[in-house]
Short mmCIF file of C-alpha atoms and ligand atoms in Angstrom, two decimals:
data_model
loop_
_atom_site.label_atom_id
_atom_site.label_comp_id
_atom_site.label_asym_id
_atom_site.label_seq_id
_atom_site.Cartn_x
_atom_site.Cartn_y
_atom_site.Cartn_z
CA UNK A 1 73.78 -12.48 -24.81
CA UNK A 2 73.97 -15.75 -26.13
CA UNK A 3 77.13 -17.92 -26.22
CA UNK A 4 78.56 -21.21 -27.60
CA UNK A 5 82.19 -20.84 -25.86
CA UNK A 6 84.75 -23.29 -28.37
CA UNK A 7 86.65 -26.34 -26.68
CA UNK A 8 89.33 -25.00 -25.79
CA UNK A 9 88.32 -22.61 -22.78
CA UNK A 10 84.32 -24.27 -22.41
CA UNK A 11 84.74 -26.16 -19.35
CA UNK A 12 87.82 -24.92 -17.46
CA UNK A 13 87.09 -22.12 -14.57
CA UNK A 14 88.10 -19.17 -16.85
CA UNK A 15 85.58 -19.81 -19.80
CA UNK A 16 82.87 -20.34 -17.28
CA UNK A 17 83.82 -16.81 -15.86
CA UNK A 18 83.65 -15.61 -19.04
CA UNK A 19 80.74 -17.25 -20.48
CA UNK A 20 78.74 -15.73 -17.10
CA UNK A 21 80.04 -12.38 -17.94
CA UNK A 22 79.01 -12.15 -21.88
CA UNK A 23 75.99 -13.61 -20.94
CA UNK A 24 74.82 -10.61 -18.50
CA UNK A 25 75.47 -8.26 -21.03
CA UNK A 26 71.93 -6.93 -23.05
CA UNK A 27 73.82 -4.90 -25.16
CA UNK A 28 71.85 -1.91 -24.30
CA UNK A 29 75.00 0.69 -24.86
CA UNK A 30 74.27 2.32 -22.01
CA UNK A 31 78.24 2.10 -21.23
CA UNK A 32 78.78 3.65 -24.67
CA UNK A 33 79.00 7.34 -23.51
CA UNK A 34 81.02 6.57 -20.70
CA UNK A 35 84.14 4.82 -22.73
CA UNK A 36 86.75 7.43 -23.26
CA UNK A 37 88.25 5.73 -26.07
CA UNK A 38 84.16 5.81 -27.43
CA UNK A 39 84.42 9.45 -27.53
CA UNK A 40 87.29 9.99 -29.02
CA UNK A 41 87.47 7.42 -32.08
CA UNK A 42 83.54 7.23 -32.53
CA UNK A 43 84.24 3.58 -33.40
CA UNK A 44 81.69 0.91 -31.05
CA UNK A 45 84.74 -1.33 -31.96
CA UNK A 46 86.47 1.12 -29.51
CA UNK A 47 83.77 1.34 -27.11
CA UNK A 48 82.51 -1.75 -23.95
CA UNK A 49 79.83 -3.00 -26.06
CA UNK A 50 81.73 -3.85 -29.26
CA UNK A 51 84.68 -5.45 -27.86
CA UNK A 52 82.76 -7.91 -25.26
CA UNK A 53 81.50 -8.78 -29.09
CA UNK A 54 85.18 -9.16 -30.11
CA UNK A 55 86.27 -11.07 -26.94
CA UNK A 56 82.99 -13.34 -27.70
CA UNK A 57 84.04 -14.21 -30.91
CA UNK A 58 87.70 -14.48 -29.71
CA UNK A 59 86.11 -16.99 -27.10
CA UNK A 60 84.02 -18.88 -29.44
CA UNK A 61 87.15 -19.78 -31.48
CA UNK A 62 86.66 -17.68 -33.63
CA UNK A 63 89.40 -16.38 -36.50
CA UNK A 64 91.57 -13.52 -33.69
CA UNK A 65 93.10 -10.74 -35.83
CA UNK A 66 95.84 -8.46 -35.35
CA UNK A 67 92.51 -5.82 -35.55
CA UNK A 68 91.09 -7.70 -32.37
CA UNK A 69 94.16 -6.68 -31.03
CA UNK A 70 94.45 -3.47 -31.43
CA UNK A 71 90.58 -2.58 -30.34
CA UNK A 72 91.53 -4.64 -27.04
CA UNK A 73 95.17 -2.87 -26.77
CA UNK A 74 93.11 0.16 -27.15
CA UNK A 75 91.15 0.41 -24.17
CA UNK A 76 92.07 1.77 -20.88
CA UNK A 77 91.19 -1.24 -18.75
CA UNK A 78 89.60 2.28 -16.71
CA UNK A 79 85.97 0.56 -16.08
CA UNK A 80 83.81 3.40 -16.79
CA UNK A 81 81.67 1.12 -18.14
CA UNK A 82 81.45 -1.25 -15.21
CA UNK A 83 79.97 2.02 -13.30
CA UNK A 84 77.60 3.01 -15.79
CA UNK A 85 76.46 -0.40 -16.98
CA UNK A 86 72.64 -1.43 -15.41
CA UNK A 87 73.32 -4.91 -15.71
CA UNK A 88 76.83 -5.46 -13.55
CA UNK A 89 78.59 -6.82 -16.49
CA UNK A 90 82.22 -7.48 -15.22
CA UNK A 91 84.10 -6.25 -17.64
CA UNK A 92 87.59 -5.64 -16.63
CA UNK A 93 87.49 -9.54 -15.46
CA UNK A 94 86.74 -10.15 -19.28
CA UNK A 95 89.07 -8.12 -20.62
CA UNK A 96 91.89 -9.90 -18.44
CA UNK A 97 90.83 -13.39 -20.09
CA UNK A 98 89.82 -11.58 -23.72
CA UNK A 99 92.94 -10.22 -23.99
CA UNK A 100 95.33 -13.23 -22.73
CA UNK A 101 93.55 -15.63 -25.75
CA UNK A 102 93.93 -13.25 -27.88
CA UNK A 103 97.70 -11.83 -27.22
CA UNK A 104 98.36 -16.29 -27.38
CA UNK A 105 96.89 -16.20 -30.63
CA UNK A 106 98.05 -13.02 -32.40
CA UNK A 107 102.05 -12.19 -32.15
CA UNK A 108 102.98 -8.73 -32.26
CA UNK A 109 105.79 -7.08 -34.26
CA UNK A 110 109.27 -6.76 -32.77
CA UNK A 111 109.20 -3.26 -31.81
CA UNK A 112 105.54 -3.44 -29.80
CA UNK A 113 106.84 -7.17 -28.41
CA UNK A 114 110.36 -5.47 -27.16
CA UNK A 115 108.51 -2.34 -25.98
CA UNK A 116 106.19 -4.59 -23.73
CA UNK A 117 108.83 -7.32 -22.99
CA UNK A 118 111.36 -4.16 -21.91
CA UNK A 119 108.03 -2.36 -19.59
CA UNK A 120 107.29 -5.73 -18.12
CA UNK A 121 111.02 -6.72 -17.07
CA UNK A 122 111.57 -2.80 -15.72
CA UNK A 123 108.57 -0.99 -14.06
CA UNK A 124 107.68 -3.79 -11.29
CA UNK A 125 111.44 -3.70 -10.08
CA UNK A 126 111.95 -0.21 -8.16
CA UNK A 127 115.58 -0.22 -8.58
CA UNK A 128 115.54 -0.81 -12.29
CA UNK A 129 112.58 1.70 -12.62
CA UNK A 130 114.77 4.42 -10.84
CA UNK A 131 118.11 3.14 -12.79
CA UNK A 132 115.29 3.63 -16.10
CA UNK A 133 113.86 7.00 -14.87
CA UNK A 134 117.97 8.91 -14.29
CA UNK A 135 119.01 7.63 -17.61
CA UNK A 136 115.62 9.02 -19.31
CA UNK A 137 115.99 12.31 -17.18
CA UNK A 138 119.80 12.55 -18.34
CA UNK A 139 118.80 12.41 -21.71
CA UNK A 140 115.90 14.27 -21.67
CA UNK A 141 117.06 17.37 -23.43
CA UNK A 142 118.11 15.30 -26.72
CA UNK A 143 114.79 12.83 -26.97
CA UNK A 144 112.21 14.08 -29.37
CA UNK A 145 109.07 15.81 -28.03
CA UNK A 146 106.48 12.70 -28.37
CA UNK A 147 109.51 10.48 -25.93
CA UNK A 148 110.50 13.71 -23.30
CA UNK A 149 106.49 13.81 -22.39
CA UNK A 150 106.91 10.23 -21.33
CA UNK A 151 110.10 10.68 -18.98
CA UNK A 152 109.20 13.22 -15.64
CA UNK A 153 111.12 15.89 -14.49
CA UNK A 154 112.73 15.14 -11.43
CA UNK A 155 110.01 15.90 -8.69
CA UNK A 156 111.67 18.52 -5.66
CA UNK A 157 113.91 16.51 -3.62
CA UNK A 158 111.21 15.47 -0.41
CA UNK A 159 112.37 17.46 2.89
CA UNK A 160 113.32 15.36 5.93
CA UNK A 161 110.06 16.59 7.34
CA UNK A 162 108.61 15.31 4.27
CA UNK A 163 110.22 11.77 4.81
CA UNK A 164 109.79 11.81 8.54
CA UNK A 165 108.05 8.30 9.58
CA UNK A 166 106.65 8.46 13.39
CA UNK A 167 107.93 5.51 15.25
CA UNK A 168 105.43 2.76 16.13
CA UNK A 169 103.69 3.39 19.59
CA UNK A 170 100.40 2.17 19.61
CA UNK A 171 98.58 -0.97 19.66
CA UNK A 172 96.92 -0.90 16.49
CA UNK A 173 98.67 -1.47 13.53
CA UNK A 174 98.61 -1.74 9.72
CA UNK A 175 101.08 -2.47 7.00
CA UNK A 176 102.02 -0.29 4.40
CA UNK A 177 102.68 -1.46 0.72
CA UNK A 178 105.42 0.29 -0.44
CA UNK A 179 105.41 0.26 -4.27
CA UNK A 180 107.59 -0.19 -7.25
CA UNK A 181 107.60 3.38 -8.92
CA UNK A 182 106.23 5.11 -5.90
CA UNK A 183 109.58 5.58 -4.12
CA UNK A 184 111.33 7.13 -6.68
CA UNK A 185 108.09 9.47 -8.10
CA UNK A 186 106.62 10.22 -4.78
CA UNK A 187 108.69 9.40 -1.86
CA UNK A 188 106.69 11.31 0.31
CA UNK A 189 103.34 9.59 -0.33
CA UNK A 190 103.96 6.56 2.28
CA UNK A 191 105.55 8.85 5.03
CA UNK A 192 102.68 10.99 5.39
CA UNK A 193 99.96 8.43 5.34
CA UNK A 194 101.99 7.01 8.30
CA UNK A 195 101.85 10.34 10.33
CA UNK A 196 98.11 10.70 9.54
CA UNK A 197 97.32 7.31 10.73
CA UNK A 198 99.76 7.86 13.49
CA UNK A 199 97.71 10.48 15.00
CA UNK A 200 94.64 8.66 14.35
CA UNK A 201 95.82 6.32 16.85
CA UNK A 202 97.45 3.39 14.11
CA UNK A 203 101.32 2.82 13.47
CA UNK A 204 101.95 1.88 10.51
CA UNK A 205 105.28 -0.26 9.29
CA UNK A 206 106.56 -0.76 5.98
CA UNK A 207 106.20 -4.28 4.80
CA UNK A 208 109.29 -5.34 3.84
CA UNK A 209 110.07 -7.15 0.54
CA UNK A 210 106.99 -6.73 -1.31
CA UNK A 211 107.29 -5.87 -4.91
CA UNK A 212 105.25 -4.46 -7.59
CA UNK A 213 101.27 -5.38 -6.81
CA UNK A 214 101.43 -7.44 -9.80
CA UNK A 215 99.21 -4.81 -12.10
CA UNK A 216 101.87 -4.11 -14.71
CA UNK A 217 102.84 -7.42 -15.68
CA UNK A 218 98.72 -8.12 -15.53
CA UNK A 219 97.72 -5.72 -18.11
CA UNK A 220 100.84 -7.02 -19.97
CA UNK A 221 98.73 -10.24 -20.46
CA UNK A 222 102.21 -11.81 -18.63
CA UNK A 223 100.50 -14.21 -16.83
CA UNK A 224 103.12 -16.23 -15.26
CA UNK A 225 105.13 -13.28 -14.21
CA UNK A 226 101.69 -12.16 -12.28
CA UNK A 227 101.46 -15.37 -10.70
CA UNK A 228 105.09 -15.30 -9.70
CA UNK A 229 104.71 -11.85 -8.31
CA UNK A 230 101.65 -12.47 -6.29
CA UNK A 231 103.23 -15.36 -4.40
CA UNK A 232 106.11 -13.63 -4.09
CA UNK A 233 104.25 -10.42 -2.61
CA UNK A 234 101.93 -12.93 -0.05
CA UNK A 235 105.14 -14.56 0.92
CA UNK A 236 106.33 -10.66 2.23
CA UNK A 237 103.64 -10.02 3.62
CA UNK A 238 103.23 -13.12 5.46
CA UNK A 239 104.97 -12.29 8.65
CA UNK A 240 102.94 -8.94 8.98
CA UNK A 241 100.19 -10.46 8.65
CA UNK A 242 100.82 -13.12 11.20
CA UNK A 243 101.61 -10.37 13.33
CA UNK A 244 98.12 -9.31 13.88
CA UNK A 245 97.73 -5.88 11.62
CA UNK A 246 94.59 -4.81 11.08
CA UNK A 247 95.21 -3.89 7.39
CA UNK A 248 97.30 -4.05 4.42
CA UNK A 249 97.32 -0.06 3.85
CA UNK A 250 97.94 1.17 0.12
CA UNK A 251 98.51 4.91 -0.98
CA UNK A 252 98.27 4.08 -4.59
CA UNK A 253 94.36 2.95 -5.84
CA UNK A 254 95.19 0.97 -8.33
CA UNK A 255 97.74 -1.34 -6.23
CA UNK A 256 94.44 -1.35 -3.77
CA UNK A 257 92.33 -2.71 -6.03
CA UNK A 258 95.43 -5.23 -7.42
CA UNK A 259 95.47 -6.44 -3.92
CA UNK A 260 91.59 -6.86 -3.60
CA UNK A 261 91.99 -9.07 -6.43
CA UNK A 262 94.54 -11.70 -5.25
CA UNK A 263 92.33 -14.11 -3.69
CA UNK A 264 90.00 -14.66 -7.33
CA UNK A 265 93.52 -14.53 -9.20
CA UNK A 266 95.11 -17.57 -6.93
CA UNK A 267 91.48 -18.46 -6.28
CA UNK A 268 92.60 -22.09 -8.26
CA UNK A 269 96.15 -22.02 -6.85
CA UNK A 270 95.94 -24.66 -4.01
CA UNK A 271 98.85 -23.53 -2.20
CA UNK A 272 98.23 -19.93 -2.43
CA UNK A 273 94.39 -19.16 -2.08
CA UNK A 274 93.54 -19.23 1.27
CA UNK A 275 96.37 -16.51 2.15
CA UNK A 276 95.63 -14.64 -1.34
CA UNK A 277 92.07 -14.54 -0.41
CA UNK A 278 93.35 -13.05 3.55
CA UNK A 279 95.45 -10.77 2.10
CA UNK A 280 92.74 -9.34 -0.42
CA UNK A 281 90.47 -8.82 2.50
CA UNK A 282 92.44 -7.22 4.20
CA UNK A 283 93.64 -4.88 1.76
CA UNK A 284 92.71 -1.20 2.50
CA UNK A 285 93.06 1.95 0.28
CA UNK A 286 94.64 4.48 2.63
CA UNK A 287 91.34 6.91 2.13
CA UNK A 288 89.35 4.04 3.51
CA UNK A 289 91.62 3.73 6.87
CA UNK A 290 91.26 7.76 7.32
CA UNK A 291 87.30 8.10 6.90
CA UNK A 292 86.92 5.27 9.14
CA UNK A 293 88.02 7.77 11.97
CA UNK A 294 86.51 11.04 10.29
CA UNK A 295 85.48 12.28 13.55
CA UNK A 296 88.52 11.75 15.33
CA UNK A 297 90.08 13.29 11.82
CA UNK A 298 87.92 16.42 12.34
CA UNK A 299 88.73 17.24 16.00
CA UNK A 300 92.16 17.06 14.95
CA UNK A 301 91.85 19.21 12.07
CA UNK A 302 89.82 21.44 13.54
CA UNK A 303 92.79 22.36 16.07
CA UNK A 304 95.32 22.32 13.82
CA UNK A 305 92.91 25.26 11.06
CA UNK A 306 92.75 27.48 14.45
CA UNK A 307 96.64 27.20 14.44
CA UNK A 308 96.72 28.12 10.83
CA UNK A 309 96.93 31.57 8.85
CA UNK A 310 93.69 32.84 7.14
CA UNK A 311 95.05 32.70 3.52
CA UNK A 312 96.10 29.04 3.92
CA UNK A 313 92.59 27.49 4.61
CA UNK A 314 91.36 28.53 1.44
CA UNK A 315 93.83 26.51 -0.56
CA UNK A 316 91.72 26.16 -4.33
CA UNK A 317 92.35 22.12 -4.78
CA UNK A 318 91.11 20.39 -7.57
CA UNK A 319 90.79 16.96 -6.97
CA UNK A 320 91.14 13.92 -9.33
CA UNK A 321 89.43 10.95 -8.83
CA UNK A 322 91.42 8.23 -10.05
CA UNK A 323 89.85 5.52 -12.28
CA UNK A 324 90.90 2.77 -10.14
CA UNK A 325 89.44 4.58 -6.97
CA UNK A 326 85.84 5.07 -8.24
CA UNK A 327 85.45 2.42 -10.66
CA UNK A 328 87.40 -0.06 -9.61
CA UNK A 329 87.12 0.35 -5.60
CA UNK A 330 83.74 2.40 -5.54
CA UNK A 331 85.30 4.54 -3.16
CA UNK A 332 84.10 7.62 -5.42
CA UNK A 333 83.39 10.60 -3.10
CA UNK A 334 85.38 8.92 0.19
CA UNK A 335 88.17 11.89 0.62
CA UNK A 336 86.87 14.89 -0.60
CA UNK A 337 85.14 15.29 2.42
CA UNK A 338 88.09 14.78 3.89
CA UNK A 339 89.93 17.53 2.04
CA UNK A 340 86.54 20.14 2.80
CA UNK A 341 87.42 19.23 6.42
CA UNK A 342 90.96 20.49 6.05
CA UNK A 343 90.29 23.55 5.23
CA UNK A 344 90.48 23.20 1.13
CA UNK A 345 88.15 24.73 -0.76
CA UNK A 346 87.34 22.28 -3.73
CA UNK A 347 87.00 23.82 -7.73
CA UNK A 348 84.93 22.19 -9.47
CA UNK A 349 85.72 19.41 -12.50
CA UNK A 350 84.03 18.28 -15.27
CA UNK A 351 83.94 14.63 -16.75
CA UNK A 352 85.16 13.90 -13.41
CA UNK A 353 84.34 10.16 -14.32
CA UNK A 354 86.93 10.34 -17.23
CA UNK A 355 90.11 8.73 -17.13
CA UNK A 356 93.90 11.03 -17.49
CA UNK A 357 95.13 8.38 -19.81
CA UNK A 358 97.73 7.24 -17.64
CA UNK A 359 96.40 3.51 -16.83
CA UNK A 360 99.27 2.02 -15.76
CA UNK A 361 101.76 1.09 -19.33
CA UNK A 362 98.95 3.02 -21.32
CA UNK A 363 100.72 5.99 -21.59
CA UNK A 364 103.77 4.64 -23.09
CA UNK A 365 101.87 1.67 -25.33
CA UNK A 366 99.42 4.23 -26.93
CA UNK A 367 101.21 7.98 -26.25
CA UNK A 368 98.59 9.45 -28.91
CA UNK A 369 95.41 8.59 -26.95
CA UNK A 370 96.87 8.93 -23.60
CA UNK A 371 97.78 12.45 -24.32
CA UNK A 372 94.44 13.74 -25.87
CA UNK A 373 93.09 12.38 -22.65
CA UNK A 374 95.92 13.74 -20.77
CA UNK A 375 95.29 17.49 -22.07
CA UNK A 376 91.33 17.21 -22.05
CA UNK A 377 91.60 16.18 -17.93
CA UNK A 378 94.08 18.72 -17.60
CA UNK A 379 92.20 21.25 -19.19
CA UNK A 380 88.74 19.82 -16.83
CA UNK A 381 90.71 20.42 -13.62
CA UNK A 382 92.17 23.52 -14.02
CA UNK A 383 88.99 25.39 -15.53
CA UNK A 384 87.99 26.10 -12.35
CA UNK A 385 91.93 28.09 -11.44
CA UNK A 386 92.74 25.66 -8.56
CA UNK A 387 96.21 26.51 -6.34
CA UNK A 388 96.76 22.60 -7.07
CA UNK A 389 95.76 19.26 -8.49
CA UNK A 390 95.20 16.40 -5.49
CA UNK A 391 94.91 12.47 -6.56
CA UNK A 392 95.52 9.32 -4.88
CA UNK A 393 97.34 7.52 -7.14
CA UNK A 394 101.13 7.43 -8.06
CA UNK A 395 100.28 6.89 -11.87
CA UNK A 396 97.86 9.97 -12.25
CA UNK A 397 99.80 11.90 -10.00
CA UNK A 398 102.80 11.78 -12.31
CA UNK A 399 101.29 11.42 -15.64
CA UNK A 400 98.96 14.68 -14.63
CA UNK A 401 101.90 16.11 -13.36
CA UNK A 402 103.49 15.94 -17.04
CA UNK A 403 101.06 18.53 -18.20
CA UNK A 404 99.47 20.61 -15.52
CA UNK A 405 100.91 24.15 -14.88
CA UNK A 406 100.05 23.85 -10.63
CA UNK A 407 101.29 21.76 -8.48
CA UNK A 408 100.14 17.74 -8.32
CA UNK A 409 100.33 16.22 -5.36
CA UNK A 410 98.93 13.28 -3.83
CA UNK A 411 95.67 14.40 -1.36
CA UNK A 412 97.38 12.16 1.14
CA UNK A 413 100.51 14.60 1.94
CA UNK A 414 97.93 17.70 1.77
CA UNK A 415 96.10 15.97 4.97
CA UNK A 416 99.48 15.54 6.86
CA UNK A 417 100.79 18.71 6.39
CA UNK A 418 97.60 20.45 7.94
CA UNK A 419 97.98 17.28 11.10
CA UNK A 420 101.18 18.35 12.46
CA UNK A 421 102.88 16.03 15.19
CA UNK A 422 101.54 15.79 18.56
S1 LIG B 501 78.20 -3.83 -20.88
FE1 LIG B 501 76.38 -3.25 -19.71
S2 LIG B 501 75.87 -1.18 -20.42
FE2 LIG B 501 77.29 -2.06 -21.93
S3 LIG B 501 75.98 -3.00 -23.50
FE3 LIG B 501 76.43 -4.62 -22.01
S4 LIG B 501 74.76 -4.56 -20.53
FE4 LIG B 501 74.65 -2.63 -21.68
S1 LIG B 502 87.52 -0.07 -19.62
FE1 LIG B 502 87.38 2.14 -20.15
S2 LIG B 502 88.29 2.30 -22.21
FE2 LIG B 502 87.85 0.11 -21.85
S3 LIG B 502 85.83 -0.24 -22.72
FE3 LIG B 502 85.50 0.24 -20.54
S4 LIG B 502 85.16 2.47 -20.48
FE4 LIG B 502 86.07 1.99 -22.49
#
């Protein structure tokens, strides 16, 4: 694609990111089919193709429109269409910039502005998000039906068994991000990723501190906040790091891929990019850590299934492969494996490429599309009558959990509770 990028952006480091990425697009369309907000609208202003032409002309100077906006508000950010595009076009990277000119250029109306300024200001700060979440809950009964699909039913109350952290006895050892919304909507998640590593020969310790990943206030187009969170996180997780772990362990794939990303998002920040660029590599996605020691993993399990009843080893588990996981990380296909080797017996699930409609403040900026999305992925993994939904990420997990009539649970706490303790 040909491009003439206008003054203002031509010749700093972001325009001539983004003039490399419209330029490797051939606007074949083969990403067309694989855009989920393609399908649904039939609009190629709402699919990958037509708005790399609207973040070209945004780019190019230009006129930016409040219907610019709104195509670019409308997508996922799920990259679908990074995995089915032939010619590597990066587009989440251009959607990052495409959206910050425009969102500069075209103010939004008081309600959408508060709505964002209110999501940016609550969801990266785990107290507030919990504080947010009881007074939702408490008025759940009395919100109308569109607003009570947006605020969770309490999930059970997590067991001490559930919560139980194994204290730190051998020499290898990672950190574990803890996450904003994570504590309150899964507090189990962390715990058993520590006792499966734990018996895989790795203690794992909280890093202490560390905030948000920095993805909410991104997709927010809050650039300064991002910034501000990123040094704040590398700062925290400093002293691990100095420490010798191996890893930077994350139960949540699309705070993974966040963290992957902090050395090219302080890659011009002099005082920040060497340790950005350390802590991105060595950022791990928990299901990265585990099949690294699948065969150790399957002695283990294969102990623990003669322990275990006949009826339990067929568990039906339908698993969800979060966006961020297999677009985002390419880690499509890494744990369910790992599940067979447990014992679960996988249904099967169409569209499996397709995203829930969660994607991070999607579900509460555009409820209507999130939902169709929510019910058609719904609807995909439990055609096949599964005992439960699985997924490795805290957003899916609880926007699936919203709709499904089984149980949702993170494929994480399903592999520790067939490792007991040694
Ligand atoms: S983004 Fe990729 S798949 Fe889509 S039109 Fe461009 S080159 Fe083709
Ligand atoms: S990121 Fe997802 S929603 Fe956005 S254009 Fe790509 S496939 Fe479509």
């Amino acid at each position: 694609m040909k491009t003439a990028l206008a003054d203002f952006i031509r010749d700093t480091p972001a325009g001539r990111e983004a003039d490399a990425i419209l330029r490797s697009c051939v606007h074949c369309g083969f990403c067309l089919p694989a855009c989920p907000t393609y399908q649904l609208l039939g609009d190629e202003l709402d699919s990958p193709r037509g708005r790399i032409y609207l973040m070209k002309q945004v780019l190019e100077g230009q006129p930016v429109t409040a219907s610019t906006q709104l195509h670019l508000d409308r997508c996922l950010g799920c990259r679908a269409c990074e995995s089915a595009c032939p010619s590597g076009v990066q587009y989440g990277r251009l959607l990052e910039l495409g959206r910050a000119v425009t969102d500069a250029h075209v103010p939004r109306a008081a309600l959408p502005a508060t709505k964002r300024y209110l999501l940016g200001k609550i969801v990266p700060h785990a107290r507030r998000a919990g504080a947010f979440l009881g007074v939702g809950r408490a008025l759940r009964p009395l919100l109308p039906r569109a607003l009570r699909a947006q605020v969770p039913a309490p999930p059970a109350p997590a067991t001490a068994t559930a919560l139980a952290w194994p204290a730190p006895r051998h020499a290898r050892r990672v950190a574990i991000l803890a996450g904003c919304v994570q504590p309150t909507l899964g507090a189990g998640i962390n715990p058993a990723a520590a006792r499966v590593l734990d018996r895989l020969g790795i203690s794992a310790v909280t890093a202490a501190g560390v905030g948000c990943c920095g993805a909410v206030t991104l997709h927010l187009s809050d650039e300064e906040a991002t910034i501000a969170q990123l040094r704040h996180n590398i700062d925290a997780l400093w002293p691990a790091v100095e420490a010798g772990v191996e890893a930077i362990v994350v139960t949540s794939s699309a705070c993974t891929s966040m963290l992957a990303d902090y050395g090219r998002l302080l890659g011009q920040d002099a005082a920040y990019a060497p340790r950005a660029a350390r802590i991105s590599a060595l950022a791990r996605d928990v299901s990265q850590v585990v099949a690294g020691e699948a065969s150790l993993l399957r002695g283990l399990l294969q102990q623990a299934r003669a322990n275990l009843p006949a009826t339990a080893t067929g568990t039906r588990v339908a698993f969800q492969a979060p966006c961020s996981l297999q677009h985002a990380l390419r880690l499509g296909g890494v744990i369910e494996p790992l599940l067979l080797a447990a014992g679960f017996t996988l249904t099967p699930v169409s569209d499996g490429q397709r995203c829930c409609g969660s994607a991070g403040t999607y579900s509460i900026l555009q409820p209507q599309l999130s939902q169709q999305l929510l019910h058609s992925k719904v609807a995909a993994l439990e055609s096949g009558t599964p005992d439960l939904i699985a997924t490795a990420n805290i957003g899916c997990l609880h926007h699936i959990r919203s709709a499904a009539s089984v149980p949702v649970r993170h494929w994480i706490e399903l592999l520790a509770e067939r490792l007991p303790r040694d």
